[in-house]
Coordinates of C-alpha atoms in Angstrom, one line a residue:
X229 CA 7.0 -13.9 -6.5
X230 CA 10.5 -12.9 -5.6
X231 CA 13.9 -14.9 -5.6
X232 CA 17.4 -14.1 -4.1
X233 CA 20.0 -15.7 -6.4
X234 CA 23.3 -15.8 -4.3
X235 CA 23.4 -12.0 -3.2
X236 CA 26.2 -9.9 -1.6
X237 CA 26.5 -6.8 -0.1
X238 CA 28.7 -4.6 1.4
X239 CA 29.3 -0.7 1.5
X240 CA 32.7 0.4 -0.5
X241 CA 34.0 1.8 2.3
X242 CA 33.7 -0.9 5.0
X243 CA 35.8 -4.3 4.1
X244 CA 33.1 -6.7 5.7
X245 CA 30.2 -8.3 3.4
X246 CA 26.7 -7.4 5.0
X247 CA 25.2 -10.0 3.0
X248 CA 27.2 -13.1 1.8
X249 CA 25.7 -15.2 -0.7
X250 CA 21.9 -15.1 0.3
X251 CA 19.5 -17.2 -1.9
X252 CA 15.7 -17.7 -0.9
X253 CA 12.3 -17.5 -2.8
X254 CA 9.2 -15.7 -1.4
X255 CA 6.0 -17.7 -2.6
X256 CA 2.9 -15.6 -4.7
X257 CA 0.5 -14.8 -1.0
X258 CA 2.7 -15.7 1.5
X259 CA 3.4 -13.6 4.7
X260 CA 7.2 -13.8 5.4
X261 CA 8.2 -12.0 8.8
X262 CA 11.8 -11.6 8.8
X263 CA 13.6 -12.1 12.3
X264 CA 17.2 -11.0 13.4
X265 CA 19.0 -8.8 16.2
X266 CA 19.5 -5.1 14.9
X267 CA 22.2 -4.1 12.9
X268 CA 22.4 -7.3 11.1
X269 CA 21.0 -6.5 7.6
X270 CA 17.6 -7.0 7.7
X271 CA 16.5 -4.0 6.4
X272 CA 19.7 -4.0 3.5
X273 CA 17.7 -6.6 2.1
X274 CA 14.5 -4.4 1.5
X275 CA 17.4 -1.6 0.4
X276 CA 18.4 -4.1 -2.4
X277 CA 14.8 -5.0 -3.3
X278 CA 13.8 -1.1 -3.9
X279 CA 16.9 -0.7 -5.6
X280 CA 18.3 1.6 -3.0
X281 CA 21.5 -0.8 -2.8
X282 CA 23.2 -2.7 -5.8
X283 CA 24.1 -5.9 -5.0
X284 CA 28.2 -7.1 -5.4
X285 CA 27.4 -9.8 -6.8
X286 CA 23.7 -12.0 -7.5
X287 CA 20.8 -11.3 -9.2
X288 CA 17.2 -10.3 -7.6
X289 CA 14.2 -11.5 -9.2
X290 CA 10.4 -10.2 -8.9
X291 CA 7.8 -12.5 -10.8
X292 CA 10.6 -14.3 -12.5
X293 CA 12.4 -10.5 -13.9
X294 CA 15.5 -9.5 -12.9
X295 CA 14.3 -6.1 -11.0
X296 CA 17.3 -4.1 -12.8
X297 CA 14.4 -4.2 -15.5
X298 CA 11.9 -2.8 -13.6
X299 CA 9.9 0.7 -13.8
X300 CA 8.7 2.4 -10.9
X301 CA 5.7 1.2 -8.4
X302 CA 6.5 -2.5 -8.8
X303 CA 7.5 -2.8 -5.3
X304 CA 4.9 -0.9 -2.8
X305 CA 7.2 -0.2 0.8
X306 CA 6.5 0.7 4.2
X307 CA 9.2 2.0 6.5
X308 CA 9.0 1.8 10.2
X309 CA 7.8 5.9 10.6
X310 CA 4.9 6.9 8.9
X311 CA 6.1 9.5 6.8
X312 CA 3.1 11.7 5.8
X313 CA 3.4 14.5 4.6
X314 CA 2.2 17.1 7.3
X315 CA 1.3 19.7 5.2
X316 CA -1.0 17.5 2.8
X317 CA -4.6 15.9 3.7
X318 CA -4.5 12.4 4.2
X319 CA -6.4 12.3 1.1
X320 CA -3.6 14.0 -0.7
X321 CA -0.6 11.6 1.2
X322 CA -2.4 8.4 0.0
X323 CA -2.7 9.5 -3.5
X324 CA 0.5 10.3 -4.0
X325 CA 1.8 6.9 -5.2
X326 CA -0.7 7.9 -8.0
X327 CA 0.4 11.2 -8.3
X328 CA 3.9 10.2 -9.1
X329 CA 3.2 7.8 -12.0
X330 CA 0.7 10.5 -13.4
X331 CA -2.5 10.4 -15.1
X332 CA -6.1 12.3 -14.7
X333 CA -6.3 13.8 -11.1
X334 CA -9.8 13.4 -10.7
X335 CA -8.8 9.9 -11.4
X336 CA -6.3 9.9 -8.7
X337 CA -8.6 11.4 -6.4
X338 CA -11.5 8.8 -7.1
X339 CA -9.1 5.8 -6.8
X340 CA -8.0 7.2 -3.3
X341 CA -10.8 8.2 -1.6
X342 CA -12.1 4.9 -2.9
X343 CA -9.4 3.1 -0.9
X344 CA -9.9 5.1 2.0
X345 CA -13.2 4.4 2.7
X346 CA -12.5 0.5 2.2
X347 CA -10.6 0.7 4.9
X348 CA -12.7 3.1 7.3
X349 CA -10.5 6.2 6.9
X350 CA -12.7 8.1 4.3
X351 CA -14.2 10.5 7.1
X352 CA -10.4 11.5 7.9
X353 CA -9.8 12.7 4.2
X354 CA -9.3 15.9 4.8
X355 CA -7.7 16.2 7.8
X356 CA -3.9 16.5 8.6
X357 CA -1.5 13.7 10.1
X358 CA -1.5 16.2 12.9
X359 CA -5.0 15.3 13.9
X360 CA -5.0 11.3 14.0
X361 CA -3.3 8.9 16.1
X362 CA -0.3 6.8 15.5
X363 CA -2.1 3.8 14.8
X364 CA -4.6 5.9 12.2
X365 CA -1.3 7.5 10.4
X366 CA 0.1 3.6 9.7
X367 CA -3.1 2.9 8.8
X368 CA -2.7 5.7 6.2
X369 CA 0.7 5.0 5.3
X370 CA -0.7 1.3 4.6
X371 CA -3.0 2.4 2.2
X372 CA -0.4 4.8 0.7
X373 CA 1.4 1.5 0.2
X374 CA -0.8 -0.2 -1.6
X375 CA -2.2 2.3 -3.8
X376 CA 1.6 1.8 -5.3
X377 CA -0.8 -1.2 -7.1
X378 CA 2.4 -3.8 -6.6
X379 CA 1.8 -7.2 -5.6
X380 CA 4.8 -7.5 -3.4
X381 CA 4.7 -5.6 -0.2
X382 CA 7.5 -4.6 1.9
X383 CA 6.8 -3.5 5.7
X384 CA 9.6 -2.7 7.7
X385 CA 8.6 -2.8 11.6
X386 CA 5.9 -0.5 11.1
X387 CA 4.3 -1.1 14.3
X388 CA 7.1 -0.8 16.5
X389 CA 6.6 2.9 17.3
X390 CA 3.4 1.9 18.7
X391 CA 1.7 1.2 22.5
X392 CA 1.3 -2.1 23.0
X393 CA -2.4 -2.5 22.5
X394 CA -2.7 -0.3 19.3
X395 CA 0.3 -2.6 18.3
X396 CA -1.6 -5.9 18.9
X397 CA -4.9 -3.8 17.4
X398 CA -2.9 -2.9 13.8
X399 CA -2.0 -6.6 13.7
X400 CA -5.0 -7.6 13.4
X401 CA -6.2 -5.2 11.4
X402 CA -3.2 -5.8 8.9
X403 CA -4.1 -9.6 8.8
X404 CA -7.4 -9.0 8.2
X405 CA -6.7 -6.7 5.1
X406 CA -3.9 -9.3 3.3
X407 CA -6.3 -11.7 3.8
X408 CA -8.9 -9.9 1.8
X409 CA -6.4 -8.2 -1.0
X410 CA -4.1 -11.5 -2.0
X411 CA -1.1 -9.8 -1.4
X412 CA 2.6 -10.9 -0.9
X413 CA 4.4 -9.7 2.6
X414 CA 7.6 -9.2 3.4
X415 CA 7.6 -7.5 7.0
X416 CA 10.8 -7.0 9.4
X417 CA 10.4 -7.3 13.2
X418 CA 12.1 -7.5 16.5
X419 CA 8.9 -9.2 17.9
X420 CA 8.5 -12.9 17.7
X421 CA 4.9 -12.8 19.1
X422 CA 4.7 -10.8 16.5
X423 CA 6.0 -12.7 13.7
X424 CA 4.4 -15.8 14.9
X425 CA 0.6 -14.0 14.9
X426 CA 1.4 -12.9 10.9
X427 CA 3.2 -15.3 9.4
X428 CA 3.4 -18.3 6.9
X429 CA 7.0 -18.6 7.5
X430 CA 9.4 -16.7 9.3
X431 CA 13.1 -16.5 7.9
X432 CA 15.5 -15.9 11.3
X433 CA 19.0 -14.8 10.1
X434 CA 22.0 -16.7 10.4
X435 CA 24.5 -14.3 12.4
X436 CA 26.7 -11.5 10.0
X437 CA 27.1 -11.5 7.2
X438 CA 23.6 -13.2 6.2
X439 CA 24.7 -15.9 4.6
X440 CA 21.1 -18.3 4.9
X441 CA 17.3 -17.4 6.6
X442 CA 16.8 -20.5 9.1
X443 CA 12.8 -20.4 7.7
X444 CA 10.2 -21.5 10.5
X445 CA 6.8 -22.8 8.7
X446 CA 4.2 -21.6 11.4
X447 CA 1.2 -24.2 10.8
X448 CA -1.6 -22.1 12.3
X449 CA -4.4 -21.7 10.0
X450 CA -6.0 -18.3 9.1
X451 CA -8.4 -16.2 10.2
X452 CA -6.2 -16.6 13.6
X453 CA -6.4 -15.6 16.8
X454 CA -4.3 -14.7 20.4
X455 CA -5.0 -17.9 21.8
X456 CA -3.5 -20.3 18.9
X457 CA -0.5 -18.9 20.1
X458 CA -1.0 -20.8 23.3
X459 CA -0.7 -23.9 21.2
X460 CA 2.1 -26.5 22.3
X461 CA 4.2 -26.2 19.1
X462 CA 4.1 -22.5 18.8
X463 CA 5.4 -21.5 22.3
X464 CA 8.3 -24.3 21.7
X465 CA 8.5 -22.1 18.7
X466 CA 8.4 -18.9 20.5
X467 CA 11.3 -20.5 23.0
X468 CA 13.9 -21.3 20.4
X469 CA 13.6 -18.2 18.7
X470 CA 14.0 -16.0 21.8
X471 CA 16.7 -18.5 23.1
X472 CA 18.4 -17.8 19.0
X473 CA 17.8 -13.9 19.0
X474 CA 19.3 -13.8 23.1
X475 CA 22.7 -16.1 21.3
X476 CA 22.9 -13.2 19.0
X477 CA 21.3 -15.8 16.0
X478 CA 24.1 -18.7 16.3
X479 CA 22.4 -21.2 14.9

């Protein structure tokens, strides 16, 4: 689904590489949770995917084509606020993905409120971002996301604005949808209960610059729940990457 090909970064005004040679491959259906202290590039790589960034040097790869190729909506991404827009019903923030690339609006609208009420929120339509929750609004934002219709999602600590339980509440409702719609995650978090719940893998980075992910195959099967993370293996797990992330990620 997507491939790194020995990528560098850095900003033309600051002499140090962000990003130093980084190859990896995502497989088609996987949930990757990317781990790493802050500041260290995590999100630069989701800058680069989007096209935000140009690498210095390496080629990015979605589906086996380069992305430099690429037209709009073929990567669907969700930043850590929700950013609705609070003028516009949530009906009218989740079709805008559809909005952009054009077409019939009755279409548009049809498609959305279709969505919407696949995932409970079609009774909130037409009320604002001002009027729901923060767990409803990423719930929103979510389905914004994927009514982008790309295969490839990229969700960048979304939850981490949250309370605790409405945080452990939207990951389970997040696995519950990727298990259902067969699509690829990329997600970036500080948490590594967190990762652990989500994940296939998780890719822990290797200091800065990002040279190489450390990748962590969590062998828990799906549908999951709190208690597998009790298991023997996954709170060894759980130890070494707190122990890594406290080291500042020396591996």
């Amino acid at each position: 689904m997507l491939e790194f090909k020995n990528i560098s970064f850095k900003y033309d005004e600051d002499p140090d590489f962000i990003i130093k040679s980084l190859s990896f491959r995502v497989d088609k259906g996987e949930f990757i949770s990317i781990v790493g202290p802050s500041g260290c590039g995590k999100s630069t790589v989701f800058r680069l995917i989007c096209k935000l960034e140009r690498p210095f040097e390496g080629d990015i790869f979605l589906e086996g084509r380069n992305i430099n190729v690429l037209g709009k909506g073929y990567i669907g991404y969700m930043p850590q606020n929700d950013l609705l827009i609070p003028w516009r019903t949530i009906l009218q923030n989740s079709s805008l993905p559809l909005e952009i690339k054009g077409g019939d609006m009755k279409r548009v609208r049809n498609e959305a409120e279709e969505m919407l009420q696949s995932f409970g929120l079609e009774k909130y339509k037409d009320k604002y971002p001002r009027d729901l929750s923060g767990g409803m609004r990423q719930r929103v934002a979510f389905t914004r996301t994927l009514l982008t219709g790309s295969e490839l999602l990229l969700l960048d600590e979304p939850f981490s604005a949250l309370d605790a339980i409405t945080r452990l509440s939207m990951q389970e409702w997040l696995l519950d949808k990727w298990s259902k719609l067969n699509k690829t995650v990329l997600f970036i978090t500080h948490d590594v209960e967190e990762a652990l719940f989500l994940s296939t893998r998780i890719f822990v980075t290797d200091g800065s610059p990002i040279r190489k992910f450390k990748e962590i195959k969590v062998d828990l099967n799906y549908p999951r729940t709190r208690d597998m993370l009790d298991n023997p293996d996954i709170l060894r797990i759980k130890a070494q990457l707190i122990e890594e992330l406290k080291r500042g990620i020396r591996l």
